[in-house]
Short mmCIF file of C-alpha atoms in Angstrom, two decimals:
data_model
loop_
_atom_site.label_atom_id
_atom_site.label_comp_id
_atom_site.label_asym_id
_atom_site.label_seq_id
_atom_site.Cartn_x
_atom_site.Cartn_y
_atom_site.Cartn_z
CA ILE A 1 31.88 141.35 -41.58
CA ALA A 2 31.79 145.10 -41.15
CA ASP A 3 28.57 146.67 -42.43
CA SER A 4 26.10 146.42 -45.29
CA THR A 5 24.12 149.27 -46.83
CA ASN A 6 21.07 147.05 -47.37
CA SER A 7 19.14 145.30 -44.59
CA SER A 8 18.11 142.33 -46.72
CA VAL A 9 21.71 141.67 -47.78
CA GLY A 10 22.90 142.28 -44.23
CA LEU A 11 20.39 139.82 -42.76
CA ALA A 12 21.53 137.12 -45.19
CA ALA A 13 25.17 137.75 -44.24
CA ASN A 14 24.16 137.73 -40.59
CA ARG A 15 22.52 134.30 -40.86
CA SER A 16 25.60 132.82 -42.54
CA SER A 17 27.95 134.38 -39.99
CA ARG A 18 25.75 133.27 -37.09
CA ASP A 19 25.95 129.66 -38.23
CA LYS A 20 29.74 129.90 -38.43
CA GLY A 21 30.22 131.83 -35.17
CA LYS A 22 31.66 134.93 -36.83
CA ALA A 23 31.47 138.57 -35.79
CA VAL A 24 29.17 140.99 -37.67
CA LEU A 25 29.48 144.74 -37.09
CA MET A 26 26.60 146.77 -38.55
CA SER A 27 26.25 150.55 -38.87
CA SER A 28 24.19 151.20 -42.04
CA THR A 29 21.46 148.56 -41.75
CA GLY A 30 18.15 149.82 -40.40
CA SER A 31 16.02 146.74 -39.81
CA PRO A 32 15.30 146.14 -36.10
CA GLU A 33 15.36 142.40 -36.85
CA PHE A 34 19.14 142.42 -36.30
CA THR A 35 18.38 142.77 -32.59
CA GLY A 36 15.08 140.89 -32.76
CA LYS A 37 14.27 137.47 -34.18
CA GLU A 38 17.37 137.53 -36.41
CA CYS A 39 19.81 138.42 -33.62
CA ALA A 40 23.07 136.57 -33.18
CA PRO A 41 25.50 136.31 -30.26
CA TYR A 42 28.31 138.05 -32.14
CA THR A 43 26.33 140.62 -34.15
CA THR A 44 25.96 144.25 -33.18
CA GLN A 45 23.78 147.00 -34.65
CA TRP A 46 25.66 150.09 -33.61
CA THR A 47 24.28 153.29 -35.12
CA PHE A 48 20.50 153.36 -35.71
CA ASP A 49 17.43 151.36 -36.68
CA THR A 50 13.97 152.16 -37.98
CA TYR A 51 12.38 151.71 -34.55
CA GLN A 52 14.66 154.46 -33.23
CA PHE A 53 13.91 156.80 -36.14
CA GLY A 54 10.16 156.40 -35.64
CA LYS A 55 10.30 156.68 -31.85
CA SER A 56 12.62 159.69 -31.91
CA ILE A 57 10.79 161.78 -34.48
CA ALA A 58 7.53 161.25 -32.58
CA GLU A 59 9.10 163.36 -29.83
CA ALA A 60 8.68 166.33 -32.19
CA VAL A 61 4.93 165.92 -32.83
CA PRO A 62 4.14 169.05 -30.71
CA GLN A 63 6.59 171.15 -32.76
CA LEU A 64 5.76 169.67 -36.16
CA GLY A 65 2.02 169.10 -36.26
CA LYS A 66 -0.75 166.60 -35.58
CA THR A 67 -1.56 165.31 -39.07
CA TRP A 68 1.01 163.27 -40.99
CA PHE A 69 1.40 161.77 -44.47
CA ILE A 70 4.17 159.24 -45.18
CA VAL A 71 5.99 158.69 -48.47
CA THR A 72 7.45 155.18 -48.41
CA PRO A 73 9.75 153.17 -50.73
CA ASP A 74 8.74 149.63 -51.63
CA TYR A 75 11.40 147.69 -49.71
CA LEU A 76 12.09 146.44 -46.18
CA PHE A 77 13.72 149.58 -44.76
CA GLY A 78 10.92 151.90 -45.85
CA LYS A 79 8.09 149.61 -44.81
CA THR A 80 9.42 149.01 -41.32
CA LEU A 81 10.18 152.73 -40.94
CA GLU A 82 6.63 153.66 -41.94
CA ALA A 83 5.20 151.12 -39.49
CA ASN A 84 7.22 152.59 -36.63
CA VAL A 85 6.39 156.19 -37.55
CA ARG A 86 2.69 155.31 -37.59
CA LYS A 87 2.94 153.58 -34.22
CA PHE A 88 4.79 156.30 -32.38
CA VAL A 89 3.20 159.37 -33.99
CA THR A 90 -0.20 157.96 -33.05
CA ALA A 91 1.00 157.24 -29.51
CA ALA A 92 2.22 160.85 -29.27
CA GLY A 93 -1.22 162.22 -30.13
CA GLY A 94 -0.75 162.65 -33.88
CA LYS A 95 -2.68 161.08 -36.76
CA VAL A 96 -1.39 159.54 -39.97
CA VAL A 97 -3.97 160.65 -42.57
CA GLY A 98 -2.45 158.75 -45.48
CA SER A 99 0.59 157.23 -47.16
CA VAL A 100 1.88 156.26 -50.58
CA VAL A 101 4.38 153.63 -51.69
CA HIS A 102 6.80 154.24 -54.58
CA PRO A 103 9.24 151.90 -56.37
CA PHE A 104 12.91 151.92 -55.48
CA GLY A 105 14.93 154.26 -57.71
CA THR A 106 12.08 156.61 -58.66
CA ASN A 107 13.37 159.62 -60.60
CA ASP A 108 10.02 161.42 -60.88
CA MET A 109 8.36 161.90 -57.49
CA SER A 110 5.66 164.25 -58.82
CA SER A 111 2.63 161.94 -58.54
CA PHE A 112 3.59 160.81 -55.05
CA MET A 113 4.15 164.31 -53.74
CA LEU A 114 0.86 165.43 -55.31
CA GLN A 115 -0.92 162.77 -53.26
CA ALA A 116 0.89 164.00 -50.15
CA GLN A 117 -0.10 167.59 -50.96
CA ALA A 118 -3.75 166.62 -51.54
CA SER A 119 -3.93 165.05 -48.08
CA LYS A 120 -3.62 168.52 -46.47
CA ALA A 121 -1.35 166.97 -43.84
CA GLN A 122 0.68 169.36 -41.72
CA VAL A 123 3.68 167.03 -41.88
CA ILE A 124 5.01 164.97 -44.79
CA ALA A 125 7.42 162.31 -43.55
CA LEU A 126 9.82 160.86 -46.11
CA ALA A 127 10.67 157.25 -45.26
CA ASN A 128 12.96 156.78 -48.26
CA ALA A 129 16.72 157.16 -48.56
CA GLY A 130 19.52 157.95 -50.99
CA GLY A 131 18.47 159.24 -54.41
CA ASP A 132 14.77 158.67 -53.69
CA LEU A 133 14.97 160.93 -50.64
CA THR A 134 16.89 163.60 -52.55
CA ASN A 135 14.30 163.60 -55.35
CA ALA A 136 11.41 163.76 -52.87
CA ILE A 137 12.86 166.77 -51.06
CA LYS A 138 13.55 168.61 -54.33
CA THR A 139 10.02 167.88 -55.57
CA ALA A 140 8.49 169.13 -52.32
CA LYS A 141 10.40 172.37 -52.76
CA GLU A 142 9.43 172.71 -56.43
CA PHE A 143 5.75 172.20 -55.60
CA GLY A 144 5.90 174.97 -53.02
CA LEU A 145 5.17 172.74 -50.07
CA VAL A 146 8.11 174.03 -48.03
CA ASP A 147 7.24 177.67 -48.73
CA ALA A 148 3.58 176.97 -47.88
CA GLY A 149 4.59 175.93 -44.39
CA VAL A 150 4.18 172.17 -44.73
CA LYS A 151 6.76 170.46 -42.52
CA ILE A 152 8.93 168.10 -44.55
CA VAL A 153 10.60 165.48 -42.37
CA PRO A 154 13.42 163.53 -44.07
CA LEU A 155 13.55 160.64 -41.64
CA SER A 156 16.94 159.21 -42.67
CA LEU A 157 18.72 162.21 -44.20
CA ASP A 158 22.43 162.36 -43.37
CA LEU A 159 24.26 165.68 -43.38
CA PRO A 160 26.76 164.98 -46.21
CA PHE A 161 23.81 164.80 -48.63
CA ILE A 162 22.50 168.29 -47.86
CA ASP A 163 24.43 169.91 -50.72
CA GLY A 164 23.01 167.43 -53.22
CA VAL A 165 19.49 168.30 -52.12
CA GLY A 166 20.04 172.00 -52.64
CA GLY A 167 21.70 173.09 -49.42
CA LEU A 168 20.15 175.03 -46.59
CA ALA A 169 18.15 177.12 -49.05
CA VAL A 170 15.97 174.03 -49.60
CA THR A 171 16.22 172.21 -46.28
CA GLN A 172 16.09 175.13 -43.80
CA GLY A 173 13.62 174.52 -41.00
CA MET A 174 13.31 170.79 -41.59
CA MET A 175 13.52 168.64 -38.48
CA MET A 176 14.99 165.17 -38.13
CA THR A 177 16.77 162.95 -35.65
CA LEU A 178 20.47 162.14 -35.95
CA PRO A 179 22.40 159.40 -34.15
CA TRP A 180 25.50 161.63 -34.45
CA TYR A 181 26.68 164.90 -35.99
CA PRO A 182 30.02 166.77 -36.03
CA GLY A 183 28.89 169.56 -33.69
CA LEU A 184 27.87 167.10 -31.00
CA LYS A 185 30.98 167.48 -28.82
CA PRO A 186 34.68 168.36 -29.19
CA GLU A 187 35.69 164.74 -29.84
CA ALA A 188 33.10 164.52 -32.64
CA ALA A 189 34.34 167.75 -34.21
CA LYS A 190 37.94 166.54 -34.06
CA PHE A 191 37.04 163.22 -35.69
CA ALA A 192 35.04 164.99 -38.41
CA ALA A 193 37.89 167.41 -39.17
CA GLU A 194 40.42 164.57 -39.48
CA PHE A 195 38.03 162.53 -41.64
CA LYS A 196 37.52 165.50 -43.96
CA ARG A 197 41.28 166.11 -44.14
CA ARG A 198 41.82 162.54 -45.29
CA GLN A 199 38.72 161.93 -47.39
CA GLY A 200 37.85 165.42 -48.63
CA VAL A 201 34.28 165.26 -47.30
CA MET A 202 32.63 165.49 -43.91
CA PRO A 203 31.49 162.17 -42.38
CA GLY A 204 27.88 161.35 -41.78
CA TYR A 205 26.52 159.33 -38.89
CA LEU A 206 26.87 156.05 -40.81
CA MET A 207 30.61 156.54 -41.30
CA ALA A 208 31.11 157.76 -37.73
CA GLY A 209 29.20 154.76 -36.41
CA LEU A 210 31.13 152.31 -38.58
CA TYR A 211 34.46 153.73 -37.42
CA SER A 212 33.29 153.54 -33.81
CA VAL A 213 32.13 149.90 -33.92
CA VAL A 214 35.27 148.66 -35.70
CA HIS A 215 37.50 150.66 -33.35
CA ASN A 216 35.77 149.31 -30.25
CA TYR A 217 35.91 145.78 -31.65
CA LEU A 218 39.66 146.06 -32.23
CA LEU A 219 40.17 147.54 -28.75
CA ALA A 220 38.36 144.52 -27.29
CA ILE A 221 40.62 142.17 -29.27
CA LYS A 222 43.65 144.00 -27.89
CA ALA A 223 42.31 143.86 -24.32
CA THR A 224 41.44 140.14 -24.44
CA GLY A 225 44.47 139.04 -26.44
CA THR A 226 42.33 136.99 -28.83
CA ASP A 227 40.07 137.42 -31.83
CA ASN A 228 37.67 134.70 -30.62
CA PRO A 229 34.34 136.57 -30.71
CA LYS A 230 33.05 135.03 -27.46
CA PRO A 231 35.46 136.82 -25.08
CA VAL A 232 35.73 139.80 -27.44
CA PHE A 233 31.98 140.47 -27.36
CA ALA A 234 31.87 139.85 -23.61
CA LYS A 235 34.51 142.57 -23.26
CA MET A 236 32.59 144.93 -25.56
CA ARG A 237 29.40 144.43 -23.53
CA ALA A 238 31.25 145.13 -20.30
CA THR A 239 32.91 148.32 -21.58
CA PRO A 240 30.99 151.62 -21.93
CA VAL A 241 31.35 153.31 -25.31
CA ASN A 242 33.01 156.68 -24.84
CA ASP A 243 34.49 157.97 -28.06
CA ALA A 244 33.84 160.50 -30.82
CA PHE A 245 30.54 158.78 -31.63
CA ALA A 246 28.88 158.14 -28.27
CA THR A 247 29.08 159.03 -24.58
CA GLY A 248 28.16 156.31 -22.12
CA GLY A 249 26.96 153.93 -24.85
CA LYS A 250 26.22 150.33 -23.87
CA LEU A 251 26.22 147.17 -25.99
CA ARG A 252 23.32 144.95 -24.92
CA ALA A 253 23.09 141.17 -25.06
CA ASP A 254 20.77 141.39 -28.09
CA GLY A 255 23.42 143.29 -30.07
CA ARG A 256 21.93 146.77 -29.86
CA MET A 257 24.37 149.52 -28.89
CA VAL A 258 22.24 151.96 -26.92
CA HIS A 259 23.24 155.63 -27.12
CA ASP A 260 21.60 159.05 -27.10
CA VAL A 261 20.10 160.43 -30.31
CA TYR A 262 19.46 164.05 -31.23
CA LEU A 263 16.45 165.97 -32.50
CA VAL A 264 17.84 168.71 -34.74
CA GLN A 265 16.58 171.43 -37.04
CA MET A 266 18.25 172.54 -40.26
CA LYS A 267 19.60 176.06 -39.94
CA LYS A 268 18.69 179.02 -42.11
CA PRO A 269 21.51 180.06 -44.45
CA SER A 270 21.90 183.24 -42.41
CA GLU A 271 22.46 181.18 -39.23
CA SER A 272 25.18 178.96 -40.66
CA LYS A 273 28.82 179.82 -39.92
CA GLY A 274 30.17 177.72 -42.77
CA PRO A 275 29.53 174.80 -45.13
CA ASP A 276 29.72 172.25 -42.32
CA ASP A 277 27.53 174.17 -39.84
CA LEU A 278 24.12 172.83 -40.80
CA VAL A 279 21.96 171.96 -37.78
CA LYS A 280 21.01 173.21 -34.36
CA LEU A 281 20.15 170.94 -31.46
CA ILE A 282 16.52 170.95 -30.32
CA ALA A 283 16.57 168.08 -27.83
CA THR A 284 18.68 165.14 -26.68
CA ILE A 285 16.72 161.89 -26.50
CA PRO A 286 18.23 159.37 -24.05
CA GLY A 287 19.10 156.04 -25.60
CA ASP A 288 16.78 154.05 -23.35
CA LYS A 289 13.90 156.21 -24.61
CA ALA A 290 14.92 156.06 -28.28
CA PHE A 291 15.67 152.36 -28.84
CA ARG A 292 13.39 149.36 -28.48
CA PRO A 293 13.56 147.70 -25.05
CA MET A 294 15.38 144.38 -25.20
CA SER A 295 12.35 142.65 -23.67
CA GLU A 296 10.23 143.57 -26.72
CA GLY A 297 12.61 142.46 -29.45
CA GLY A 298 12.19 138.70 -29.36
CA CYS A 299 15.89 137.91 -29.62
CA PRO A 300 16.14 134.14 -28.99
CA TYR A 301 19.53 134.54 -27.30
CA VAL A 302 17.79 136.67 -24.66
CA THR A 303 14.14 135.65 -24.37
CA THR A 304 14.69 131.93 -23.78
CA LYS A 305 16.51 132.48 -20.51
CA VAL A 306 14.09 135.21 -19.41
CA ALA A 307 11.15 132.86 -20.03
CA ALA A 308 12.87 129.99 -18.24
CA ALA A 309 13.64 132.16 -15.24
CA GLN A 310 10.03 133.35 -15.02
CA SER A 311 8.55 129.83 -15.22
CA ALA A 312 11.02 128.00 -13.00
CA PRO A 313 9.92 127.26 -9.40
CA ASN A 314 11.93 128.59 -6.51
CA PRO A 315 14.74 126.09 -5.88
CA ALA A 316 14.96 124.29 -2.57
CA PRO A 317 18.03 125.02 -0.42
CA THR A 318 20.92 122.71 -1.22
CA PRO A 319 23.51 121.50 1.26
CA ALA A 320 27.02 122.87 1.04
CA PRO A 321 29.33 120.70 -1.08
CA THR A 322 31.86 118.56 0.71
CA GLN A 323 34.61 119.77 -1.60
CA ALA A 324 35.26 122.87 -3.60
CA THR A 325 33.32 123.08 -6.86
CA PRO A 326 35.50 124.05 -9.82
CA PRO A 327 34.60 127.45 -11.32
CA GLN A 328 32.56 127.51 -14.51
CA GLN A 329 34.47 128.51 -17.62
CA ASP A 330 31.52 129.78 -19.67
CA ALA A 331 31.99 133.43 -20.63
CA THR A 332 28.59 133.65 -22.34
CA PRO A 333 26.66 136.84 -21.34
CA ALA A 334 24.19 136.35 -18.51
CA ALA A 335 21.21 137.05 -20.76
CA THR A 336 22.20 134.40 -23.29
CA GLN A 337 20.59 130.97 -23.26
CA GLN A 338 21.00 129.56 -26.76
CA PRO A 339 24.40 127.97 -27.40
CA ALA A 340 26.63 130.12 -29.56
CA PRO A 341 28.53 128.53 -32.45
CA ALA A 342 32.26 128.09 -32.05
CA SER A 343 34.52 130.26 -34.14
CA GLY A 344 37.80 129.29 -35.73
CA GLY A 345 40.39 131.11 -37.78
CA HIS A 346 41.53 134.69 -37.50
CA THR A 347 39.98 138.13 -37.65
CA VAL A 348 38.89 139.15 -41.14
CA ILE A 349 36.95 142.39 -41.62
CA ILE A 350 34.92 142.50 -44.84
CA VAL A 351 33.09 145.70 -45.75
CA ILE A 352 30.00 145.07 -47.90
CA VAL A 353 29.18 147.94 -50.26
#
């Protein structure tokens, strides 16, 4: 299964695939549970998660401001994103002075943005996505919040949606973190140009991440000569990710692909060299600083062996065997303790939309 745009749907698909020993390749799902309690031996979360968004944006507390208000949608993605923003903004010396929850698919954001405005917060963080995020940004502009100097932080905004929000005239000066953007490096620019030539639009980080995970999965199948996910995922974990999406990325045993993320600021219209030149880089955040440490996630395919290793007594020396011991044939990653389900059949990639 290649991707889902909804974490709840993706987690259900992940449970089914885990029981059947199938591969799951996620780019658009944000819940950290994919690499936590809901992890699976053949599931990877490649592009981002809400822990990373919260941790990364907290790096900008000195530039943005100390007091924050969060506008949150009433579903899993938004709630976990708000929780992580609260945690890391507070740890960075900021203070969350309030928040408001709105229903999914809210066309009129007026009452919610009025509450944000009344809080007098220096920063209004938008933990929503899609149409809700677009409406919230437009409402903030209409209410004069942007012109008044309030920092609007669209936590999950992807660059292809900038035009729909109102372009740089509305978003200029806003800061956010991106897992990827076309101006990142020459390989990224080349990929973006070819994607636009074929699709007519520039790719966002979700599409770039999805292409990257499927491409690396297929390369591992080619290298191992099988589509059995056990050796395929072992190969993926052993191979650094160096492509148009990431440089020096690493797939961990819990399924998280760790890569650098980027704190960016939306350009002024006068700074932009064209319709696809939208952001300037403020800081690069190393992947090991942006993503949750594997030891904190609670992935059962990792923590059981760690716990066993910590509690086991030091073994007594054993005599050398009288005959050669046959080599073990288990290709399971070193961090994995729980038995992984066997997989049968052939490779089938299903994209959930």
